[in-house]
mmCIF file of C-alpha atoms and ligand atoms in Angstrom:
data_model
loop_
_atom_site.group_PDB
_atom_site.id
_atom_site.type_symbol
_atom_site.label_atom_id
_atom_site.label_comp_id
_atom_site.label_asym_id
_atom_site.label_seq_id
_atom_site.Cartn_x
_atom_site.Cartn_y
_atom_site.Cartn_z
ATOM 1 C CA MET V 1 13.689 9.156 -13.554
ATOM 2 C CA THR V 2 11.551 6.133 -14.425
ATOM 3 C CA ASP V 3 7.909 6.264 -13.408
ATOM 4 C CA ILE V 4 6.901 3.243 -11.366
ATOM 5 C CA VAL V 5 3.280 4.373 -11.485
ATOM 6 C CA ASP V 6 1.788 6.422 -14.304
ATOM 7 C CA ILE V 7 -1.974 6.862 -14.187
ATOM 8 C CA LYS V 8 -3.456 8.877 -17.047
ATOM 9 C CA ASP V 9 -6.924 10.417 -17.103
ATOM 10 C CA ALA V 10 -8.360 7.658 -14.915
ATOM 11 C CA TRP V 11 -12.074 7.461 -14.244
ATOM 12 C CA LYS V 12 -13.769 5.027 -11.923
ATOM 13 C CA THR V 13 -17.531 4.810 -11.934
ATOM 14 C CA TYR V 14 -19.462 2.598 -9.547
ATOM 15 C CA LYS V 15 -23.043 1.757 -10.417
ATOM 16 C CA MET V 16 -25.334 1.483 -7.413
ATOM 17 C CA GLY V 17 -28.701 0.551 -8.878
ATOM 18 C CA GLU V 18 -29.774 3.632 -10.840
ATOM 19 C CA GLU V 19 -27.153 5.822 -9.274
ATOM 20 C CA GLU V 20 -23.624 6.304 -10.628
ATOM 21 C CA ILE V 21 -20.781 7.314 -8.340
ATOM 22 C CA ASN V 22 -17.722 8.822 -9.998
ATOM 23 C CA ALA V 23 -15.059 7.852 -7.474
ATOM 24 C CA LEU V 24 -12.301 9.101 -9.817
ATOM 25 C CA GLN V 25 -12.861 11.865 -12.346
ATOM 26 C CA GLY V 26 -9.914 12.151 -14.698
ATOM 27 C CA VAL V 27 -6.987 11.593 -12.362
ATOM 28 C CA ASN V 28 -3.390 11.987 -13.505
ATOM 29 C CA PHE V 29 -0.886 10.553 -11.054
ATOM 30 C CA LYS V 30 2.803 9.793 -11.524
ATOM 31 C CA VAL V 31 5.195 8.337 -9.009
ATOM 32 C CA GLY V 32 8.891 8.154 -9.836
ATOM 33 C CA GLU V 33 11.175 5.303 -8.869
ATOM 34 C CA GLY V 34 12.471 5.693 -5.315
ATOM 35 C CA SER V 35 10.051 8.419 -4.330
ATOM 36 C CA PHE V 36 7.784 8.670 -1.309
ATOM 37 C CA MET V 37 4.376 10.099 -2.082
ATOM 38 C CA ALA V 38 1.491 10.898 0.267
ATOM 39 C CA VAL V 39 -2.122 11.221 -0.882
ATOM 40 C CA MET V 40 -4.356 13.216 1.442
ATOM 41 C CA GLY V 41 -7.986 14.288 1.260
ATOM 42 C CA PRO V 42 -11.342 13.898 2.979
ATOM 43 C CA SER V 43 -13.152 10.618 3.382
ATOM 44 C CA GLY V 44 -14.844 9.565 0.145
ATOM 45 C CA SER V 45 -12.542 11.663 -2.070
ATOM 46 C CA GLY V 46 -11.246 8.598 -3.953
ATOM 47 C CA LYS V 47 -7.920 7.922 -2.227
ATOM 48 C CA SER V 48 -8.398 4.180 -1.725
ATOM 49 C CA THR V 49 -9.794 3.807 -5.246
ATOM 50 C CA LEU V 50 -6.660 5.463 -6.631
ATOM 51 C CA LEU V 51 -4.408 3.208 -4.548
ATOM 52 C CA HIS V 52 -6.337 0.155 -5.774
ATOM 53 C CA LEU V 53 -5.647 1.154 -9.393
ATOM 54 C CA ALA V 54 -1.933 1.591 -8.614
ATOM 55 C CA GLY V 55 -1.893 -1.930 -7.115
ATOM 56 C CA ILE V 56 -4.054 -3.620 -9.779
ATOM 57 C CA LEU V 57 -6.600 -4.471 -7.105
ATOM 58 C CA ASP V 58 -9.069 -2.767 -9.406
ATOM 59 C CA LEU V 59 -9.131 -1.478 -12.992
ATOM 60 C CA PRO V 60 -10.265 1.968 -14.184
ATOM 61 C CA THR V 61 -13.559 2.416 -16.015
ATOM 62 C CA LYS V 62 -11.674 4.674 -18.421
ATOM 63 C CA GLY V 63 -8.058 5.798 -18.703
ATOM 64 C CA ASP V 64 -4.669 4.097 -18.470
ATOM 65 C CA VAL V 65 -2.628 2.614 -15.667
ATOM 66 C CA THR V 66 1.030 1.950 -16.504
ATOM 67 C CA LEU V 67 3.255 0.233 -13.950
ATOM 68 C CA GLY V 68 7.007 0.081 -14.506
ATOM 69 C CA GLY V 69 6.426 0.841 -18.195
ATOM 70 C CA LYS V 70 3.787 -1.895 -18.637
ATOM 71 C CA LYS V 71 0.265 -0.926 -19.554
ATOM 72 C CA VAL V 72 -1.968 -2.913 -17.197
ATOM 73 C CA SER V 73 -4.846 -3.106 -19.709
ATOM 74 C CA GLU V 74 -2.566 -4.935 -22.159
ATOM 75 C CA LEU V 75 -1.690 -7.688 -19.661
ATOM 76 C CA SER V 76 -3.692 -10.882 -19.221
ATOM 77 C CA GLY V 77 -5.352 -11.600 -15.881
ATOM 78 C CA ASN V 78 -2.499 -13.959 -14.987
ATOM 79 C CA GLU V 79 0.145 -11.417 -15.914
ATOM 80 C CA GLN V 80 -1.636 -8.794 -13.817
ATOM 81 C CA ALA V 81 -1.760 -11.166 -10.844
ATOM 82 C CA HIS V 82 1.916 -12.024 -11.243
ATOM 83 C CA LEU V 83 2.909 -8.353 -11.435
ATOM 84 C CA ARG V 84 0.827 -7.592 -8.340
ATOM 85 C CA ARG V 85 2.287 -10.469 -6.341
ATOM 86 C CA SER V 86 5.901 -10.099 -7.331
ATOM 87 C CA GLN V 87 6.329 -6.325 -7.429
ATOM 88 C CA ILE V 88 3.806 -4.729 -5.084
ATOM 89 C CA GLY V 89 3.394 -4.869 -1.307
ATOM 90 C CA PHE V 90 0.205 -3.762 0.443
ATOM 91 C CA VAL V 91 -0.248 -2.363 3.946
ATOM 92 C CA PHE V 92 -3.732 -1.701 5.324
ATOM 93 C CA GLN V 93 -5.193 0.379 8.145
ATOM 94 C CA ARG V 94 -6.468 -2.674 10.043
ATOM 95 C CA PHE V 95 -3.281 -4.693 9.503
ATOM 96 C CA ASN V 96 -5.297 -7.649 8.050
ATOM 97 C CA LEU V 97 -3.160 -10.301 9.735
ATOM 98 C CA LEU V 98 -4.490 -13.827 10.134
ATOM 99 C CA SER V 99 -5.155 -14.204 13.848
ATOM 100 C CA GLN V 100 -4.372 -17.950 14.003
ATOM 101 C CA LEU V 101 -0.939 -17.542 12.429
ATOM 102 C CA THR V 102 2.261 -16.370 14.106
ATOM 103 C CA ALA V 103 4.149 -13.277 12.950
ATOM 104 C CA MET V 104 6.495 -15.498 10.948
ATOM 105 C CA GLU V 105 3.650 -17.474 9.360
ATOM 106 C CA ASN V 106 1.848 -14.264 8.407
ATOM 107 C CA VAL V 107 4.989 -13.056 6.638
ATOM 108 C CA MET V 108 5.452 -16.402 4.876
ATOM 109 C CA LEU V 109 1.864 -16.577 3.655
ATOM 110 C CA PRO V 110 2.224 -14.458 0.474
ATOM 111 C CA MET V 111 5.714 -15.761 -0.370
ATOM 112 C CA ILE V 112 6.001 -17.162 -3.874
ATOM 113 C CA LYS V 113 8.744 -19.423 -2.428
ATOM 114 C CA PRO V 114 8.048 -19.960 1.301
ATOM 115 C CA ASP V 115 11.262 -19.396 3.239
ATOM 116 C CA LYS V 116 11.397 -19.368 7.057
ATOM 117 C CA GLU V 117 14.858 -17.851 7.292
ATOM 118 C CA LYS V 118 13.893 -15.036 4.974
ATOM 119 C CA ALA V 119 10.715 -14.375 6.995
ATOM 120 C CA LYS V 120 12.862 -14.069 10.133
ATOM 121 C CA GLU V 121 15.297 -11.729 8.383
ATOM 122 C CA ILE V 122 12.460 -9.477 7.273
ATOM 123 C CA LEU V 123 10.984 -9.469 10.796
ATOM 124 C CA ASP V 124 14.439 -8.477 12.107
ATOM 125 C CA ARG V 125 14.501 -5.651 9.596
ATOM 126 C CA VAL V 126 11.240 -4.194 10.933
ATOM 127 C CA GLY V 127 12.407 -4.477 14.560
ATOM 128 C CA LEU V 128 10.619 -7.688 15.580
ATOM 129 C CA GLU V 129 13.594 -9.912 16.352
ATOM 130 C CA GLY V 130 12.590 -12.524 18.922
ATOM 131 C CA LYS V 131 8.866 -12.110 18.243
ATOM 132 C CA TYR V 132 8.645 -14.547 15.336
ATOM 133 C CA HIS V 133 6.286 -16.941 17.094
ATOM 134 C CA ARG V 134 3.865 -14.437 18.604
ATOM 135 C CA LEU V 135 0.251 -14.418 17.487
ATOM 136 C CA PRO V 136 -1.205 -11.034 16.477
ATOM 137 C CA SER V 137 -3.150 -10.972 19.779
ATOM 138 C CA GLN V 138 0.199 -11.145 21.609
ATOM 139 C CA LEU V 139 1.518 -8.032 19.873
ATOM 140 C CA SER V 140 0.782 -4.317 20.275
ATOM 141 C CA GLY V 141 -0.966 -2.438 17.447
ATOM 142 C CA GLY V 142 2.342 -0.912 16.398
ATOM 143 C CA GLU V 143 3.963 -4.352 16.324
ATOM 144 C CA GLU V 144 1.055 -5.791 14.331
ATOM 145 C CA GLN V 145 1.550 -3.083 11.737
ATOM 146 C CA ARG V 146 5.274 -3.959 11.673
ATOM 147 C CA VAL V 147 4.309 -7.560 10.875
ATOM 148 C CA ALA V 148 2.027 -6.258 8.112
ATOM 149 C CA ILE V 149 4.893 -4.207 6.695
ATOM 150 C CA ALA V 150 7.143 -7.286 6.917
ATOM 151 C CA ARG V 151 4.475 -9.268 5.038
ATOM 152 C CA SER V 152 4.374 -6.574 2.345
ATOM 153 C CA LEU V 153 8.124 -7.150 1.845
ATOM 154 C CA ALA V 154 7.786 -10.936 1.470
ATOM 155 C CA ASN V 155 8.404 -11.034 -2.290
ATOM 156 C CA ASP V 156 10.916 -8.156 -2.499
ATOM 157 C CA PRO V 157 8.502 -5.683 -4.070
ATOM 158 C CA ILE V 158 9.616 -2.496 -5.783
ATOM 159 C CA LEU V 159 6.520 -0.587 -4.660
ATOM 160 C CA ILE V 160 4.650 -0.447 -1.349
ATOM 161 C CA LEU V 161 1.109 0.887 -1.183
ATOM 162 C CA ALA V 162 -0.159 1.759 2.275
ATOM 163 C CA ASP V 163 -3.762 2.788 2.915
ATOM 164 C CA GLU V 164 -4.018 4.770 6.183
ATOM 165 C CA PRO V 165 -1.142 2.773 7.744
ATOM 166 C CA THR V 166 -1.296 4.781 10.982
ATOM 167 C CA GLY V 167 -5.095 5.042 11.137
ATOM 168 C CA GLU V 168 -5.416 2.631 14.075
ATOM 169 C CA LEU V 169 -2.305 3.700 15.970
ATOM 170 C CA ASP V 170 -1.499 6.214 18.705
ATOM 171 C CA THR V 171 0.921 9.091 18.061
ATOM 172 C CA LYS V 172 4.026 7.269 19.260
ATOM 173 C CA ASN V 173 3.388 4.119 17.223
ATOM 174 C CA SER V 174 2.339 6.186 14.200
ATOM 175 C CA ARG V 175 5.656 7.973 14.284
ATOM 176 C CA MET V 176 7.558 4.685 14.612
ATOM 177 C CA ILE V 177 5.712 3.191 11.634
ATOM 178 C CA MET V 178 6.398 6.296 9.542
ATOM 179 C CA GLU V 179 10.078 6.146 10.525
ATOM 180 C CA LEU V 180 10.186 2.505 9.443
ATOM 181 C CA LEU V 181 8.572 3.330 6.086
ATOM 182 C CA THR V 182 11.027 6.228 5.646
ATOM 183 C CA GLU V 183 13.921 3.838 6.277
ATOM 184 C CA LEU V 184 12.590 1.481 3.595
ATOM 185 C CA ASN V 185 12.331 4.437 1.217
ATOM 186 C CA ARG V 186 15.962 5.394 1.974
ATOM 187 C CA GLY V 187 16.849 1.829 1.002
ATOM 188 C CA GLY V 188 15.320 2.470 -2.438
ATOM 189 C CA MET V 189 11.697 1.411 -1.992
ATOM 190 C CA THR V 190 9.045 3.430 -3.808
ATOM 191 C CA LEU V 191 6.199 4.255 -1.425
ATOM 192 C CA ILE V 192 2.695 5.621 -1.765
ATOM 193 C CA ILE V 193 0.707 6.232 1.377
ATOM 194 C CA VAL V 194 -2.850 7.401 1.750
ATOM 195 C CA THR V 195 -3.370 9.244 5.002
ATOM 196 C CA HIS V 196 -5.578 11.660 6.915
ATOM 197 C CA ASP V 197 -2.776 12.390 9.318
ATOM 198 C CA PRO V 198 -0.646 15.501 8.582
ATOM 199 C CA MET V 199 2.092 14.147 10.877
ATOM 200 C CA ALA V 200 2.329 10.998 8.727
ATOM 201 C CA ALA V 201 2.228 12.964 5.467
ATOM 202 C CA LYS V 202 5.193 15.078 6.612
ATOM 203 C CA PHE V 203 7.459 12.063 6.214
ATOM 204 C CA ALA V 204 6.741 11.947 2.467
ATOM 205 C CA GLN V 205 8.748 13.892 -0.110
ATOM 206 C CA LYS V 206 5.634 14.967 -1.929
ATOM 207 C CA THR V 207 1.958 15.284 -1.010
ATOM 208 C CA VAL V 208 -1.026 15.539 -3.321
ATOM 209 C CA GLN V 209 -4.559 16.369 -2.206
ATOM 210 C CA MET V 210 -7.667 14.636 -3.483
ATOM 211 C CA GLN V 211 -11.161 16.035 -3.487
ATOM 212 C CA ASP V 212 -14.275 14.703 -5.250
ATOM 213 C CA GLY V 213 -12.280 12.213 -7.310
ATOM 214 C CA LYS V 214 -9.720 14.740 -8.527
ATOM 215 C CA ILE V 215 -6.137 15.487 -7.574
ATOM 216 C CA TYR V 216 -4.943 18.921 -6.563
ATOM 217 C CA GLU V 217 -1.178 19.320 -6.208
HETATM 218 P P1 ADP U 1 -11.507 7.419 0.336
HETATM 219 O O1 ADP U 1 -10.530 6.306 0.387
HETATM 220 O O2 ADP U 1 -10.897 8.731 -0.049
HETATM 221 O O3 ADP U 1 -12.316 7.549 1.575
HETATM 222 P P2 ADP U 1 -12.841 5.771 -1.664
HETATM 223 O O4 ADP U 1 -11.872 5.679 -2.782
HETATM 224 O O5 ADP U 1 -12.955 4.627 -0.759
HETATM 225 O O6 ADP U 1 -12.556 7.116 -0.847
HETATM 226 O O7 ADP U 1 -14.306 6.054 -2.248
HETATM 227 C C1 ADP U 1 -14.573 7.090 -3.203
HETATM 228 C C2 ADP U 1 -16.075 7.078 -3.514
HETATM 229 O O8 ADP U 1 -16.415 5.875 -4.189
HETATM 230 C C3 ADP U 1 -16.967 7.145 -2.293
HETATM 231 O O9 ADP U 1 -18.104 7.902 -2.629
HETATM 232 C C4 ADP U 1 -17.317 5.691 -2.058
HETATM 233 O O10 ADP U 1 -18.553 5.585 -1.400
HETATM 234 C C5 ADP U 1 -17.378 5.151 -3.472
HETATM 235 N N1 ADP U 1 -17.032 3.719 -3.545
HETATM 236 C C6 ADP U 1 -15.838 3.163 -3.223
HETATM 237 N N2 ADP U 1 -15.840 1.839 -3.447
HETATM 238 C C7 ADP U 1 -17.074 1.538 -3.920
HETATM 239 C C8 ADP U 1 -17.723 0.329 -4.342
HETATM 240 N N3 ADP U 1 -17.070 -0.847 -4.343
HETATM 241 N N4 ADP U 1 -19.002 0.407 -4.766
HETATM 242 C C9 ADP U 1 -19.652 1.589 -4.783
HETATM 243 N N5 ADP U 1 -19.113 2.762 -4.419
HETATM 244 C C10 ADP U 1 -17.848 2.748 -3.980
HETATM 245 MG MG1 MG U 2 -10.078 4.994 1.943
#
């Protein structure tokens, strides 16, 4: 099985004045094509930092990140940005939708080639048929997260990274969002979710635990 994500001995050190914070301390993390991985662990354990490395939103202080066989450190800034945009979808805890834009416009925003029909098709896929022209304020939290998942699919990524995707949702909506992500995974999408929620983690095929910047299987 091909590894979509292969992180080797990754360290991330933040300097805060005199103080150094080791957010990651020698993490090894592999995610195979088509798999569904959950990362759990207490607040501050380095989960978001790890996800940011997997999505080239940040680079390690030391160690290697290889995505789909390409070593990120050997790519130019433009190549990194292109890889991020074309292959990776992001879903966040607070949805991060633009409040002035409709569901359809939010989905179109990251598209490399803006396409209204495609935006509608993706919204249909996540169960939002007929709600194309609603503003985020006219949707429930669960529906907003569906729009955010639709947006993450805008450029047909091969990998979706979701940071606490159910963190703002009640139990019923959390379950629906996890079922939607599971469906995408059944369709071949590789998924990594960071979560505090054991119910959400149960949907994944594999769970790793983080603590103090290290991974425990
Ligand atoms: P988690 O997502 O598990 O809550 P994070 O990856 O966000 O943890 O953070 C890991 C550690 O790194 C924490 O101690 C956090 O305060 C620190 N940290 C994260 N981002 C930054 C930053 N940009 N600058 C300084 N410290 C940071
Ligand atoms: Mg976090």
